Amino acid sequence: MREAGEQDKERLLEYLRKGLHDCLYFYIDVMNYGIASENMKVWIEEEQGEIVLAVMKYYDSFQVYSHSSQCKTEQVLELLHQYPVAMISARKDIIQQMEGKLVDYKAEYGVVYLMDKYRKIGENKKVQLAVQEDVKEIAELICSDEELGEPYTVESLTSQLAERIRTQTGRSYIIRENGEIVAHSATYAEAEGIAVVSGTIVKAEYRNTNCYMILANYMMQELVKEEKSAYTFSLSAKMQDYLDKVHTRCGEYGRLVMKTGKSRT
């Protein structure tokens, strides 16, 4: 593999676009940040002048994408020796190929959904757009949940949420009760016409209220106004049962999480 440069950006985006729902974060990050930045690197493998495999390192994680179900995962393993990241994410079949070769990582599999249905709720004074001063409290809330917070530390998530707000590549919506944040949902990545929704959580003692319904539908309402297609990911069988009733499955994904590591979802 070779490290990609800015001259590769447009052809890489064209390659990713053909399998968009299988490489959403990869595509949006290249759209927003280009090929390389302080926290990002991209490598590509080519055959006869055509891209056949691409890997992006973002903070402490890899995103891997190939059109082929038999991609050269040994190339990814070589990169891992140089950059032992805490997490690798890719389409389900790619992670399955790598799973048995990485004993220090555990595999998890989930579903990608196109969020194509929502309930119009109009204006709602409960929902607030989060600002930089809110991000540490949001990160603490997310990391209090074992499944949702597993890939993170409070410090790394605080940094990423703050960066997205600062660069306008993501946003967080919150609900407060008695001065504390009790519900949160966010776009973890956004570009023109597209958004990935994640980090949705309601504090345990408020889960029997209408906080989730208000927050989820309010965010979808805003994204629809902006003509953005929204996607979300789910590892939880219980959550998948719910999402199957309201949204459309469009892919399957997997991730390998270092057994002692923390990173981005």
PDB file of C-alpha atoms in Angstrom, residues 1 12 15-24 26 43 51-56 63-68 71 76 89-91 94:
ATOM      1  CA  MET A   1       0.000   0.000   0.000  1.00  0.00           C
ATOM      2  CA  LEU A  12     -10.826   8.019  -3.733  1.00  0.00           C
ATOM      3  CA  TYR A  15     -14.392   4.846  -5.229  1.00  0.00           C
ATOM      4  CA  LEU A  16     -15.992   5.221  -1.783  1.00  0.00           C
ATOM      5  CA  ARG A  17     -19.192   6.702  -3.195  1.00  0.00           C
ATOM      6  CA  LYS A  18     -19.971   3.408  -4.988  1.00  0.00           C
ATOM      7  CA  GLY A  19     -20.387   1.667  -1.631  1.00  0.00           C
ATOM      8  CA  LEU A  20     -21.370   4.639   0.491  1.00  0.00           C
ATOM      9  CA  HIS A  21     -23.393   2.909   3.209  1.00  0.00           C
ATOM     10  CA  ASP A  22     -20.398   0.610   3.860  1.00  0.00           C
ATOM     11  CA  CYS A  23     -17.885   3.442   4.390  1.00  0.00           C
ATOM     12  CA  LEU A  24     -19.854   6.426   5.677  1.00  0.00           C
ATOM     13  CA  PHE A  26     -14.442   7.236   5.696  1.00  0.00           C
ATOM     14  CA  TRP A  43      -3.432   4.574   2.388  1.00  0.00           C
ATOM     15  CA  ILE A  51      -7.973   1.510  -6.280  1.00  0.00           C
ATOM     16  CA  VAL A  52      -8.837  -1.896  -4.791  1.00  0.00           C
ATOM     17  CA  LEU A  53      -8.422  -1.187  -1.051  1.00  0.00           C
ATOM     18  CA  ALA A  54      -8.352   1.928   1.117  1.00  0.00           C
ATOM     19  CA  VAL A  55      -7.527   2.426   4.801  1.00  0.00           C
ATOM     20  CA  MET A  56      -8.005   5.577   6.863  1.00  0.00           C
ATOM     21  CA  GLN A  63     -11.646   2.525   8.700  1.00  0.00           C
ATOM     22  CA  VAL A  64     -11.172  -0.097   5.970  1.00  0.00           C
ATOM     23  CA  TYR A  65     -13.026  -0.292   2.657  1.00  0.00           C
ATOM     24  CA  SER A  66     -12.877  -2.398  -0.502  1.00  0.00           C
ATOM     25  CA  HIS A  67     -15.452  -3.205  -3.181  1.00  0.00           C
ATOM     26  CA  SER A  68     -14.205  -6.803  -3.079  1.00  0.00           C
ATOM     27  CA  CYS A  71      -9.742  -7.783  -0.215  1.00  0.00           C
ATOM     28  CA  VAL A  76      -4.166  -3.881   6.786  1.00  0.00           C
ATOM     29  CA  SER A  89     -14.136  -0.792  11.450  1.00  0.00           C
ATOM     30  CA  ALA A  90     -15.314  -2.127   8.088  1.00  0.00           C
ATOM     31  CA  ARG A  91     -18.043  -3.989   6.263  1.00  0.00           C
ATOM     32  CA  ILE A  94     -13.975  -7.726   5.810  1.00  0.00           C
TER      33      ILE A  94
END
